[in-house]
Coordinates of C-alpha atoms and ligand atoms in Angstrom, one line a residue:
Chain I
M248 CA 111.8 99.7 44.9
S249 CA 108.8 98.1 46.4
D250 CA 106.4 100.2 48.4
G251 CA 105.1 97.8 51.1
D252 CA 102.5 96.0 49.0
V253 CA 101.7 92.3 49.6
L254 CA 100.9 89.9 46.8
A255 CA 99.0 86.8 48.1
V256 CA 98.3 83.9 45.7
A257 CA 95.2 81.9 46.5
D258 CA 95.0 78.1 46.3
H259 CA 92.2 76.1 44.8
R260 CA 91.6 72.6 43.6
R261 CA 88.9 71.0 41.5
G262 CA 86.6 73.9 41.6
D263 CA 86.9 75.0 45.2
L264 CA 89.1 77.5 46.9
R265 CA 90.9 75.8 49.8
D266 CA 90.3 77.0 53.4
V267 CA 93.8 78.2 53.7
S268 CA 93.2 80.8 51.0
F269 CA 90.9 82.7 53.3
Q270 CA 93.4 82.5 56.1
L271 CA 96.0 83.8 53.7
L272 CA 94.0 87.0 53.3
T273 CA 94.2 87.6 57.1
A274 CA 98.0 86.9 57.1
G275 CA 98.4 89.2 54.1
R276 CA 96.4 92.0 55.6
E277 CA 98.4 91.9 58.8
L278 CA 101.6 92.0 56.9
A279 CA 100.5 94.7 54.6
D280 CA 99.6 96.8 57.7
D281 CA 103.1 96.2 59.1
L282 CA 104.6 97.3 55.8
G283 CA 102.2 100.2 55.2
G284 CA 101.0 98.9 51.8
D285 CA 98.1 97.3 50.0
L286 CA 97.0 93.7 49.9
H287 CA 96.8 92.3 46.3
V288 CA 95.4 88.9 45.9
A289 CA 95.9 86.8 42.8
V290 CA 93.8 83.8 41.7
I291 CA 95.1 81.8 38.8
S292 CA 93.3 79.2 36.6
G293 CA 89.8 77.7 37.0
D294 CA 86.6 79.8 37.4
V295 CA 88.5 82.9 38.5
D296 CA 85.5 85.2 38.5
S297 CA 83.7 83.1 41.0
F298 CA 86.9 82.7 43.0
A299 CA 87.4 86.4 43.0
D300 CA 83.9 87.1 44.3
Q301 CA 84.5 84.7 47.2
L302 CA 88.0 86.2 47.9
A303 CA 86.6 89.7 48.0
R304 CA 86.7 89.9 51.8
E305 CA 87.7 92.4 54.6
G306 CA 91.1 93.8 54.1
V307 CA 91.6 93.0 50.5
D308 CA 92.4 95.9 48.2
T309 CA 92.7 94.4 44.8
I310 CA 92.1 91.0 43.3
H311 CA 93.9 90.0 40.1
T312 CA 92.3 87.2 38.1
V313 CA 94.5 85.2 35.7
S314 CA 92.2 83.2 33.4
E315 CA 94.5 80.5 32.0
G316 CA 93.8 76.8 32.3
E317 CA 91.5 74.9 34.6
E318 CA 93.6 73.2 37.2
F319 CA 96.8 74.0 39.0
N320 CA 99.9 73.7 36.7
H321 CA 103.1 74.8 38.3
D322 CA 104.6 76.1 35.0
V323 CA 101.6 78.4 34.5
Y324 CA 101.7 79.5 38.1
V325 CA 105.4 80.3 38.0
Q326 CA 104.9 82.4 34.8
A327 CA 101.8 84.2 36.0
V328 CA 103.2 85.0 39.4
E329 CA 106.4 86.3 37.8
A330 CA 104.4 88.5 35.5
L331 CA 102.2 89.8 38.4
F332 CA 105.3 90.4 40.5
D333 CA 107.0 92.4 37.7
E334 CA 103.8 94.5 37.2
L335 CA 103.0 95.2 40.9
A336 CA 106.5 95.2 42.4
P337 CA 105.3 94.1 45.8
T338 CA 107.5 93.8 48.9
A339 CA 106.1 90.5 49.9
L340 CA 104.9 87.4 48.1
L341 CA 102.7 85.2 50.2
A342 CA 101.3 81.8 49.4
P343 CA 99.9 78.8 51.3
N344 CA 102.4 76.0 52.2
S345 CA 100.1 73.5 50.7
V346 CA 101.2 70.6 48.5
N347 CA 100.7 72.8 45.4
G348 CA 102.5 75.6 47.2
L349 CA 105.4 73.1 47.6
D350 CA 105.2 72.6 43.9
Y351 CA 105.6 76.2 42.7
V352 CA 106.6 78.6 45.4
P353 CA 110.3 77.6 45.6
A354 CA 110.5 77.9 41.8
V355 CA 109.0 81.3 41.7
A356 CA 111.2 82.5 44.5
T357 CA 114.3 81.2 42.6
R358 CA 113.2 82.8 39.4
L359 CA 112.6 86.2 41.1
D360 CA 115.7 85.8 43.1
V361 CA 114.0 86.6 46.4
P362 CA 114.7 84.9 49.7
L363 CA 112.1 82.2 50.7
T364 CA 111.0 81.2 54.1
T365 CA 108.4 78.4 54.3
D366 CA 105.7 77.1 56.6
A367 CA 105.4 80.2 58.7
V368 CA 103.2 80.1 61.7
D369 CA 103.6 83.8 62.5
L370 CA 104.9 86.9 60.7
T371 CA 105.7 90.4 61.7
Y372 CA 107.6 93.2 59.9
D373 CA 109.4 95.9 61.8
E374 CA 112.4 97.1 59.7
S375 CA 113.0 93.5 58.9
L376 CA 110.8 90.5 58.5
E377 CA 110.5 88.1 61.5
V378 CA 109.1 84.7 60.7
T379 CA 108.1 82.2 63.4
R380 CA 108.5 78.6 62.2
E381 CA 108.9 75.2 63.8
M382 CA 111.9 72.8 63.6
Y383 CA 112.8 69.3 64.7
G384 CA 109.3 67.8 64.1
S385 CA 107.5 70.6 66.0
K386 CA 109.6 70.2 69.1
V387 CA 110.9 73.7 69.0
E388 CA 109.9 77.1 67.5
T389 CA 112.4 79.4 65.9
T390 CA 112.6 83.0 64.9
V391 CA 114.0 83.6 61.4
E392 CA 115.0 87.1 60.4
V393 CA 114.9 88.2 56.7
T394 CA 116.8 91.4 56.1
A395 CA 116.2 91.8 52.3
T396 CA 113.2 92.9 50.4
P397 CA 111.3 91.8 48.4
F398 CA 110.8 88.4 50.0
A399 CA 108.6 85.3 49.7
V400 CA 106.9 83.4 52.5
S401 CA 104.7 80.4 52.6
I402 CA 102.3 80.1 55.5
R403 CA 100.9 77.1 57.3
G404 CA 97.2 76.4 57.2
G405 CA 95.2 76.8 60.4
E406 CA 97.4 79.5 62.0
W407 CA 95.4 82.6 61.0
P408 CA 91.6 83.0 61.1
A409 CA 89.8 83.3 57.9
A410 CA 89.1 86.9 56.7
E411 CA 85.6 88.2 57.3
P412 CA 83.2 88.6 54.4
G413 CA 82.8 92.2 53.4
G414 CA 85.2 94.9 52.3
D415 CA 85.4 96.7 49.0
A416 CA 88.0 94.9 47.0
E417 CA 88.4 95.8 43.3
I418 CA 88.5 92.9 40.9
E419 CA 90.7 93.3 37.8
S420 CA 91.5 90.8 35.1
F421 CA 95.2 90.5 34.6
P422 CA 96.3 90.4 31.0
F423 CA 98.6 87.4 30.7
D424 CA 99.8 85.1 27.9
V425 CA 101.3 81.9 28.8
D426 CA 104.5 80.8 27.0
E427 CA 103.5 77.3 26.0
S428 CA 107.1 76.4 25.1
E429 CA 107.9 76.6 28.8
I430 CA 105.2 74.1 29.9
G431 CA 107.0 70.8 30.6
S432 CA 104.4 69.0 32.8
R433 CA 100.8 68.0 32.1
V434 CA 98.2 67.0 34.6
T435 CA 96.3 64.0 33.2
G436 CA 93.9 63.2 36.0
F437 CA 93.0 62.9 39.6
E438 CA 92.3 59.8 41.7
E439 CA 90.8 59.4 45.1
V440 CA 92.7 56.9 47.1
G441 CA 92.1 55.3 50.5
G442 CA 88.6 54.0 50.0
G443 CA 87.6 50.6 51.1
D444 CA 85.6 48.7 53.8
V445 CA 86.0 50.9 56.8
D446 CA 85.6 54.7 57.1
I447 CA 87.5 55.8 60.1
G448 CA 85.7 59.2 59.7
D449 CA 82.5 57.5 61.1
A450 CA 84.1 56.1 64.2
E451 CA 83.2 57.3 67.7
F452 CA 86.3 55.9 69.3
L453 CA 89.6 55.7 67.4
V454 CA 92.6 53.9 68.7
S455 CA 95.4 55.4 66.6
I456 CA 98.9 53.9 66.5
G457 CA 102.2 55.5 65.4
R458 CA 105.8 54.6 64.9
G459 CA 106.2 54.0 68.6
I460 CA 104.9 50.5 67.9
E461 CA 108.2 49.7 66.3
E462 CA 107.4 46.3 64.7
E463 CA 104.6 45.0 62.7
E464 CA 104.1 42.0 65.0
N465 CA 103.5 44.5 67.9
L466 CA 100.3 45.6 66.1
D467 CA 98.6 42.6 67.6
L468 CA 98.8 44.3 71.0
I469 CA 96.9 47.3 69.6
R470 CA 94.4 45.0 67.9
D471 CA 93.7 43.4 71.3
L472 CA 93.0 46.8 72.7
V473 CA 90.7 47.6 69.8
D474 CA 88.8 44.3 70.3
A475 CA 88.5 44.8 74.1
T476 CA 87.1 48.3 73.8
D477 CA 85.2 47.9 70.5
A478 CA 87.1 50.8 69.0
T479 CA 88.2 51.4 65.4
L480 CA 91.9 51.2 64.5
S481 CA 93.6 54.1 62.7
S482 CA 97.2 55.2 62.4
S483 CA 99.8 57.8 61.6
R484 CA 101.5 57.8 58.2
P485 CA 104.6 55.7 58.8
I486 CA 102.4 52.7 59.7
V487 CA 100.7 52.9 56.3
D488 CA 104.0 53.7 54.5
N489 CA 105.4 50.5 55.9
G490 CA 102.4 48.6 54.5
W491 CA 101.3 47.5 58.0
L492 CA 97.8 49.0 57.6
P493 CA 95.9 50.0 54.4
K494 CA 95.8 53.7 53.4
N495 CA 92.1 54.1 54.5
R496 CA 93.4 53.9 58.1
Q497 CA 95.7 56.9 57.8
V498 CA 94.8 60.0 59.7
G499 CA 96.2 63.4 58.6
Q500 CA 96.8 65.9 55.9
S501 CA 97.2 63.3 53.2
G502 CA 94.9 60.8 54.8
K503 CA 91.5 61.2 56.5
Q504 CA 90.2 64.0 58.7
V505 CA 88.5 62.5 61.7
T506 CA 86.4 64.0 64.5
P507 CA 85.6 61.1 66.9
D508 CA 84.3 61.5 70.4
V509 CA 87.6 60.1 71.6
Y510 CA 90.9 59.9 69.8
L511 CA 93.5 57.8 71.6
A512 CA 97.0 58.5 70.1
I513 CA 99.5 55.8 71.0
G514 CA 103.2 56.3 70.1
I515 CA 102.4 59.2 67.8
S516 CA 104.6 62.4 68.1
G517 CA 102.0 64.9 66.8
A518 CA 103.6 66.2 63.6
V519 CA 101.7 69.0 62.0
Q520 CA 100.5 66.9 59.1
H521 CA 99.1 64.3 61.5
V522 CA 97.4 66.9 63.8
A523 CA 95.7 68.5 60.7
G524 CA 93.6 65.3 60.5
M525 CA 92.6 64.8 64.1
K526 CA 92.6 68.2 66.0
G527 CA 88.8 68.4 65.6
S528 CA 88.3 65.3 67.8
D529 CA 86.1 66.0 70.9
T530 CA 88.6 64.4 73.4
I531 CA 92.2 63.7 72.6
V532 CA 94.2 61.3 74.7
A533 CA 97.9 60.6 74.1
I534 CA 100.2 57.9 75.4
N535 CA 103.8 58.7 74.7
T536 CA 107.2 58.1 76.4
D537 CA 108.4 61.6 75.5
P538 CA 107.0 64.2 77.8
N539 CA 108.0 66.9 75.2
A540 CA 106.1 65.2 72.3
P541 CA 104.0 67.9 70.5
I542 CA 101.0 65.7 70.7
F543 CA 100.6 66.7 74.4
D544 CA 100.1 70.3 73.3
I545 CA 96.7 69.4 71.8
A546 CA 95.8 66.5 74.1
D547 CA 93.1 66.8 76.8
Y548 CA 94.5 63.9 78.7
G549 CA 98.0 62.6 78.7
V550 CA 99.8 59.5 79.8
V551 CA 103.6 59.8 79.9
G552 CA 104.6 56.2 79.7
D553 CA 105.7 53.2 77.6
L554 CA 102.9 51.9 75.5
F555 CA 104.2 48.3 76.0
D556 CA 103.4 48.8 79.7
V557 CA 100.3 50.9 79.6
V558 CA 98.4 49.2 76.7
P559 CA 98.5 45.7 78.3
A560 CA 97.2 47.2 81.6
L561 CA 94.5 49.0 79.7
I562 CA 93.4 45.8 78.0
D563 CA 93.2 44.1 81.4
E564 CA 90.9 46.9 82.5
F565 CA 88.4 45.9 79.8
G566 CA 88.8 42.2 80.6
G567 CA 90.6 41.6 77.3
Chain H
M221 CA 120.9 57.3 32.0
K222 CA 122.2 59.1 35.0
I223 CA 120.3 59.7 38.3
L224 CA 121.5 62.1 40.9
V225 CA 120.0 61.7 44.4
T226 CA 120.4 64.5 47.0
V227 CA 120.8 63.2 50.5
K228 CA 121.0 65.1 53.8
E229 CA 122.2 64.1 57.2
V230 CA 119.6 65.4 59.6
A231 CA 119.7 65.9 63.3
E232 CA 117.2 64.4 65.6
A233 CA 116.6 65.8 69.1
A234 CA 116.5 63.5 72.1
D235 CA 113.3 63.3 74.2
D236 CA 114.8 65.6 76.8
F237 CA 117.0 68.3 75.4
E238 CA 118.4 71.8 76.1
I239 CA 118.6 74.7 73.8
E240 CA 121.9 76.6 73.7
G241 CA 122.0 79.8 71.6
D242 CA 119.8 79.3 68.5
D243 CA 120.0 75.5 68.4
I244 CA 119.6 72.4 70.4
A245 CA 122.8 71.6 72.3
E246 CA 125.0 69.2 70.3
R247 CA 125.0 66.5 73.0
Y248 CA 121.2 66.0 72.5
L249 CA 121.4 65.6 68.8
E250 CA 121.7 62.3 66.9
Y251 CA 122.4 62.2 63.2
D252 CA 120.8 60.0 60.6
L253 CA 119.9 59.9 56.9
N254 CA 116.8 62.0 56.3
E255 CA 113.7 59.8 56.2
W256 CA 112.5 61.2 52.9
D257 CA 115.9 60.7 51.2
D258 CA 115.9 57.1 52.1
Y259 CA 112.9 56.7 49.8
A260 CA 114.6 58.7 47.1
V261 CA 117.7 56.5 47.3
E262 CA 115.5 53.4 47.0
A263 CA 113.7 54.8 44.0
A264 CA 117.0 55.5 42.3
V265 CA 118.4 52.0 43.0
Q266 CA 115.2 50.4 41.7
L267 CA 115.4 52.3 38.5
Q268 CA 119.1 51.2 38.2
E269 CA 118.2 47.6 38.8
A270 CA 115.3 47.7 36.2
G271 CA 117.4 49.4 33.5
E272 CA 120.6 48.9 31.7
D273 CA 123.4 51.4 31.9
V274 CA 121.9 53.5 34.7
E275 CA 124.4 55.3 36.8
T276 CA 123.4 56.5 40.3
V277 CA 125.3 59.3 42.1
S278 CA 124.4 60.9 45.4
V279 CA 125.3 64.4 46.5
T280 CA 125.2 65.9 49.9
I281 CA 126.2 69.2 51.5
G282 CA 127.7 68.3 54.8
P283 CA 130.7 68.0 57.1
E284 CA 133.0 64.9 57.2
R285 CA 130.7 63.4 59.8
S286 CA 128.0 63.0 57.1
E287 CA 130.1 60.5 55.2
E288 CA 128.6 57.9 57.5
T289 CA 125.2 58.8 56.2
I290 CA 126.4 58.8 52.6
R291 CA 127.9 55.4 53.1
M292 CA 124.4 54.1 53.9
A293 CA 123.2 55.3 50.5
L294 CA 126.3 53.7 48.9
A295 CA 125.7 50.4 50.8
K296 CA 122.2 50.3 49.4
G297 CA 123.5 50.5 45.8
I298 CA 124.3 54.1 44.8
D299 CA 127.4 53.9 42.7
R300 CA 129.4 56.9 44.0
A301 CA 128.9 60.1 46.0
V302 CA 129.9 63.8 46.0
R303 CA 130.2 65.7 49.3
V304 CA 130.2 69.5 49.1
W305 CA 131.8 71.3 52.0
D306 CA 134.5 73.8 53.0
D307 CA 135.2 76.3 55.7
D308 CA 133.1 79.0 54.1
I309 CA 130.1 76.7 53.9
A310 CA 130.7 75.5 57.5
G311 CA 130.5 79.1 58.7
A312 CA 127.4 80.0 56.7
D313 CA 123.6 79.8 57.4
L314 CA 122.6 78.1 54.2
D315 CA 119.2 79.1 52.9
V316 CA 117.1 77.4 50.2
A317 CA 118.7 79.4 47.5
A318 CA 122.3 78.7 48.6
R319 CA 121.6 75.0 48.9
A320 CA 120.0 74.9 45.5
R321 CA 122.9 76.8 43.9
L322 CA 125.5 74.4 45.4
L323 CA 123.5 71.4 44.3
A324 CA 123.0 72.9 40.9
A325 CA 126.8 73.4 40.5
V326 CA 127.2 69.6 41.1
A327 CA 124.4 68.8 38.8
E328 CA 125.9 70.9 36.1
E329 CA 129.1 68.8 36.3
E330 CA 127.2 65.5 36.4
E331 CA 124.4 66.3 33.9
P332 CA 121.9 63.8 35.2
D333 CA 118.6 63.0 33.4
L334 CA 116.8 62.7 36.6
I335 CA 117.3 64.1 40.1
L336 CA 115.6 62.7 43.1
T337 CA 115.3 64.6 46.4
G338 CA 113.2 64.1 49.5
V339 CA 110.0 66.2 49.9
Q340 CA 111.6 67.8 53.0
A341 CA 114.3 67.4 55.5
N342 CA 112.8 66.5 58.9
D343 CA 115.0 68.7 61.0
T344 CA 114.5 72.1 59.3
G345 CA 111.3 71.1 57.3
F346 CA 111.7 73.8 54.6
G347 CA 110.5 71.5 51.8
A348 CA 111.8 73.7 49.1
T349 CA 115.3 72.7 48.0
G350 CA 114.3 70.2 45.3
V351 CA 111.9 72.5 43.4
A352 CA 114.3 75.5 43.8
L353 CA 117.1 73.3 42.3
A354 CA 114.9 72.4 39.3
E355 CA 114.3 76.1 38.6
E356 CA 118.0 76.9 39.1
L357 CA 118.9 74.2 36.5
G358 CA 116.1 74.9 34.1
Y359 CA 114.8 71.3 34.7
E360 CA 111.2 70.3 34.9
W361 CA 110.0 69.0 38.3
A362 CA 107.2 67.5 40.4
A363 CA 106.8 67.9 44.1
V364 CA 105.5 65.3 46.6
V365 CA 105.7 62.3 44.3
N366 CA 104.4 59.0 45.7
H367 CA 104.4 57.0 42.5
L368 CA 106.9 57.0 39.7
D369 CA 106.5 55.1 36.4
M370 CA 109.4 55.4 33.9
E371 CA 112.1 53.4 32.3
A372 CA 115.6 54.5 31.5
G373 CA 115.5 56.3 28.2
D374 CA 111.9 57.5 28.4
P375 CA 111.5 61.2 27.5
A376 CA 109.0 61.8 30.3
A377 CA 108.1 60.4 33.7
A378 CA 104.6 59.5 34.7
V379 CA 104.2 60.4 38.3
R380 CA 101.5 60.8 41.0
R381 CA 101.6 63.7 43.2
E382 CA 100.0 63.2 46.6
L383 CA 97.7 66.1 47.4
E384 CA 95.8 66.7 50.6
G385 CA 92.9 64.6 51.7
G386 CA 93.6 61.3 49.9
V387 CA 93.6 62.8 46.4
E388 CA 96.4 62.0 43.9
E389 CA 97.3 64.0 40.8
L390 CA 98.5 62.2 37.8
T391 CA 101.1 64.2 36.0
E392 CA 103.5 63.7 33.1
V393 CA 106.9 65.4 33.6
D394 CA 109.4 66.0 30.7
L395 CA 113.0 65.0 31.4
P396 CA 115.4 66.1 32.6
A397 CA 113.5 66.6 35.8
V398 CA 113.7 66.9 39.6
L399 CA 111.2 64.8 41.6
T400 CA 110.7 65.3 45.3
I401 CA 109.9 61.9 46.7
Q402 CA 107.3 61.3 49.4
T403 CA 107.6 58.5 52.0
G404 CA 105.7 55.3 51.2
I405 CA 106.6 55.4 47.5
N406 CA 108.5 52.2 48.0
E407 CA 110.0 50.0 50.7
P408 CA 113.5 51.2 51.4
R409 CA 115.8 48.2 51.7
Y410 CA 118.2 47.5 54.5
A411 CA 121.8 47.5 53.4
S412 CA 123.2 44.0 53.1
L413 CA 126.5 43.0 54.6
R414 CA 127.9 42.7 51.1
G415 CA 126.6 46.1 50.3
I416 CA 128.2 47.6 53.4
R417 CA 131.5 46.0 52.5
R418 CA 131.3 47.2 48.9
A419 CA 130.4 50.8 50.0
Q420 CA 133.8 51.0 51.8
S421 CA 135.6 51.1 48.4
K422 CA 133.1 53.5 46.7
E423 CA 134.2 57.0 45.9
I424 CA 133.0 60.0 48.0
A425 CA 134.5 63.0 46.2
P426 CA 134.9 66.1 48.3
K427 CA 134.1 69.4 46.6
A428 CA 134.9 72.8 47.9
L429 CA 133.3 76.0 46.5
S430 CA 136.5 76.6 44.5
D431 CA 136.2 73.0 43.0
L432 CA 132.7 73.8 41.8
G433 CA 133.8 77.1 40.4
V434 CA 131.2 79.0 42.5
D435 CA 131.8 82.3 44.2
E436 CA 131.6 82.7 47.9
S437 CA 128.7 85.2 47.4
V438 CA 126.5 82.3 46.4
I439 CA 126.2 81.2 50.0
D440 CA 125.4 84.7 51.4
S441 CA 121.9 84.7 52.7
P442 CA 119.6 87.4 54.0
I443 CA 117.8 84.8 56.1
R444 CA 119.1 84.1 59.5
R445 CA 117.8 82.1 62.5
T446 CA 118.0 84.4 65.5
A447 CA 116.2 82.4 68.2
M448 CA 115.0 78.9 69.1
Y449 CA 112.8 78.1 72.1
E450 CA 110.4 75.5 73.3
P451 CA 106.9 76.6 72.3
E452 CA 104.8 77.8 75.1
T453 CA 102.5 74.9 75.6
E454 CA 98.9 75.9 75.0
S455 CA 98.1 72.5 76.5
D456 CA 95.9 72.2 79.6
A457 CA 96.1 68.4 79.5
T458 CA 95.3 66.4 82.5
Y459 CA 98.0 63.9 83.1
F460 CA 97.4 60.4 84.6
E461 CA 100.3 59.7 87.0
G462 CA 101.5 56.7 88.8
D463 CA 102.6 53.3 87.6
P464 CA 101.2 51.9 84.3
E465 CA 98.3 50.1 86.1
D466 CA 97.2 53.3 87.8
Q467 CA 97.5 55.2 84.6
A468 CA 95.5 52.5 82.7
S469 CA 92.9 52.5 85.4
E470 CA 92.3 56.3 85.2
L471 CA 92.3 56.1 81.4
A472 CA 89.7 53.3 81.5
D473 CA 87.5 55.4 83.8
L474 CA 87.7 58.2 81.3
L475 CA 86.8 56.0 78.4
R476 CA 83.8 54.7 80.3
E477 CA 82.7 58.1 81.4
K478 CA 82.9 59.3 77.7
G479 CA 80.7 56.4 76.9
V480 CA 83.0 55.0 74.2
A481 CA 84.1 51.8 76.0
Q482 CA 82.6 49.5 78.6
Ligands
LIG867 C1 103.5 66.3 52.5 C2 103.4 65.5 53.8 C3 102.2 64.9 54.1 C4 102.1 64.1 55.3 N1 100.9 63.5 55.6 C5 100.8 62.9 56.8 C6 99.5 62.3 57.2 O1 98.5 62.4 56.5 N2 99.5 61.7 58.4 C7 100.5 61.5 59.2 O2 100.4 60.9 60.3 N3 101.8 62.0 58.8 C8 101.9 62.7 57.7 N4 103.1 63.1 57.3 C9 104.3 62.7 58.1 C10 104.6 63.5 59.3 O3 105.4 64.6 59.0 C11 105.3 62.6 60.4 O4 106.5 62.1 59.8 C12 104.5 61.5 60.9 O5 103.2 61.9 61.3 C13 105.2 60.8 62.1 O6 104.4 59.7 62.5 P1 104.6 59.2 64.0 O7 104.1 60.3 65.0 O8 103.9 57.9 64.1 O9 106.1 58.9 64.2 P2 107.2 59.7 65.0 O10 107.2 61.1 64.7 O11 108.5 58.9 64.8 O12 106.8 59.5 66.5 C14 106.8 58.3 67.2 C15 106.4 58.7 68.7 O13 106.4 57.5 69.4 C16 106.9 57.7 70.7 N5 107.3 56.4 71.2 C17 108.3 55.7 70.9 N6 108.3 54.5 71.6 C18 107.3 54.5 72.4 C19 106.8 53.7 73.4 N7 107.4 52.5 73.6 N8 105.6 54.0 74.1 C20 105.0 55.2 73.8 N9 105.5 56.1 72.9 C21 106.6 55.8 72.2 C22 108.0 58.7 70.5 O14 108.3 59.4 71.6 C23 107.5 59.6 69.4 O15 106.8 60.7 69.9 C24 103.2 63.9 56.1 C25 104.4 64.6 55.8 C26 104.5 65.3 54.6 C27 105.8 66.0 54.3

């Protein structure tokens, strides 16, 4: 059986390791310490030698490079991780809960027949694995116990600090031949979306609107506030999904990352994918009817109230 | 061509709620069709309308109450539905693997060319069932799809996967395949009155474990939720109190003080 080792699989895209990969090293080291094992890191596809040099940080024991293909392909990842898993027999498989993580981790866990817990914000192991994760749109946290080994866990970005440079990781090339007959998907290109006339990333003051606005017509109210305060208009995802605002106004994981002086979130609950795009703002203000809305956890100033009362009053303040 | 759409009835918590045991007390929960599945249903119905001889079937794992949610999918144009449930399932804590196996058992009976699921369910937020289902079935897949280009009979689907930071990946996926559908891929329709009426006579076939020929052990899981709590707020937010005018006035002062509005 497995001996407490952790296998952590790094994430990269178009030539760059993603930030979460360095956080993964910290999560992996902590878990390996709990388990009394080593931290193995795998990096698959792309310029693996350069990636391995960057991943050789504090706490990493061995880095396995799998030189196969350029960009992420889930079929290659599934095969490579399966081969690494067979070879190393780790107790834990760890990966980022990124969009590419969503695309291969459940398949690997299924193929290896190991239990999977996703989007962990904390992990401890003491006779069994305890995973902390959120539910109900971040309104509650839960503890999930996993009583079998080996197991797979994906971790949320931004929850662990990046590992420090240094350490004395060994870098090994992992011999691996892909089975081409099992490749059933092909990446044909990438496209940047959400360009256009405004760049909400440049704004000093963002008035950002969420699903609390209810109807497209009601956006006029927010536009009046934007005019009265000379702000820039942005939004959460549902407003863009509904086609009420163009994609270049969307703040969040799949939209823009913004860092204005003031971010005024109106009728936005504060889902993790939204917060990922605005938590670096200098001052965050939230207007929401729900006192338990997660947005208040990261807000500096809060107004618990109905936007249809507060926003008109605010427009009056600025002589709108 | 046959399309299978997985749908889930999800619970939403009221603004104020209490936790009892390891879940929010039932009286604070409201049930609805999962937001992501609404887009998956729409994608299936659009493919059906664009093609000839396309059958659409929805499958859910859920108690009798969830038939209300399934009817919504039927009212929007899905042809028929399968609902998997029995006492053993009711008593189990289904993990990703168990859900994938149950759905796979239905898919093996239906043999669809395409399976559409939501990216995630917004109550539990695991975001894993669709891709696990694909692997369970030996189908291809693509996760977080926000654009789908295919016609009935095509050997592959051209999709876009929505990555982080406004980048989309263009991918070709061989069929049969599972696609996990992202919000915004289309505009989900409202059910018409006629659709709602027609849905009343559409079939919702109940399936127990024994009907699917799967063993009870399939739903055993080593993953168990042991606690739920309200997160300790790290917030040190200053709240503006009073009536809306007072709140607005304090907020306006703040905005002036920060120099972002005059
Ligand atoms: C892969 C992936 C990527 C994603 N990327 C993004 C992204 O880039 N950006 C993004 O925003 N989301 C993203 N999401 C979606 C995210 O999970 C949430 O669904 C979304 O952020 C919710 O938007 P919201 O807060 O506007 O709506 P809701 O969560 O519905 O919140 C509406 C809020 O309005 C409040 N409200 C209602 N009425 C009023 C009123 N009259 N006055 C005041 N307040 C009121 C409610 O209390 C509630 O808190 C992504 C999801 C996935 C799975």
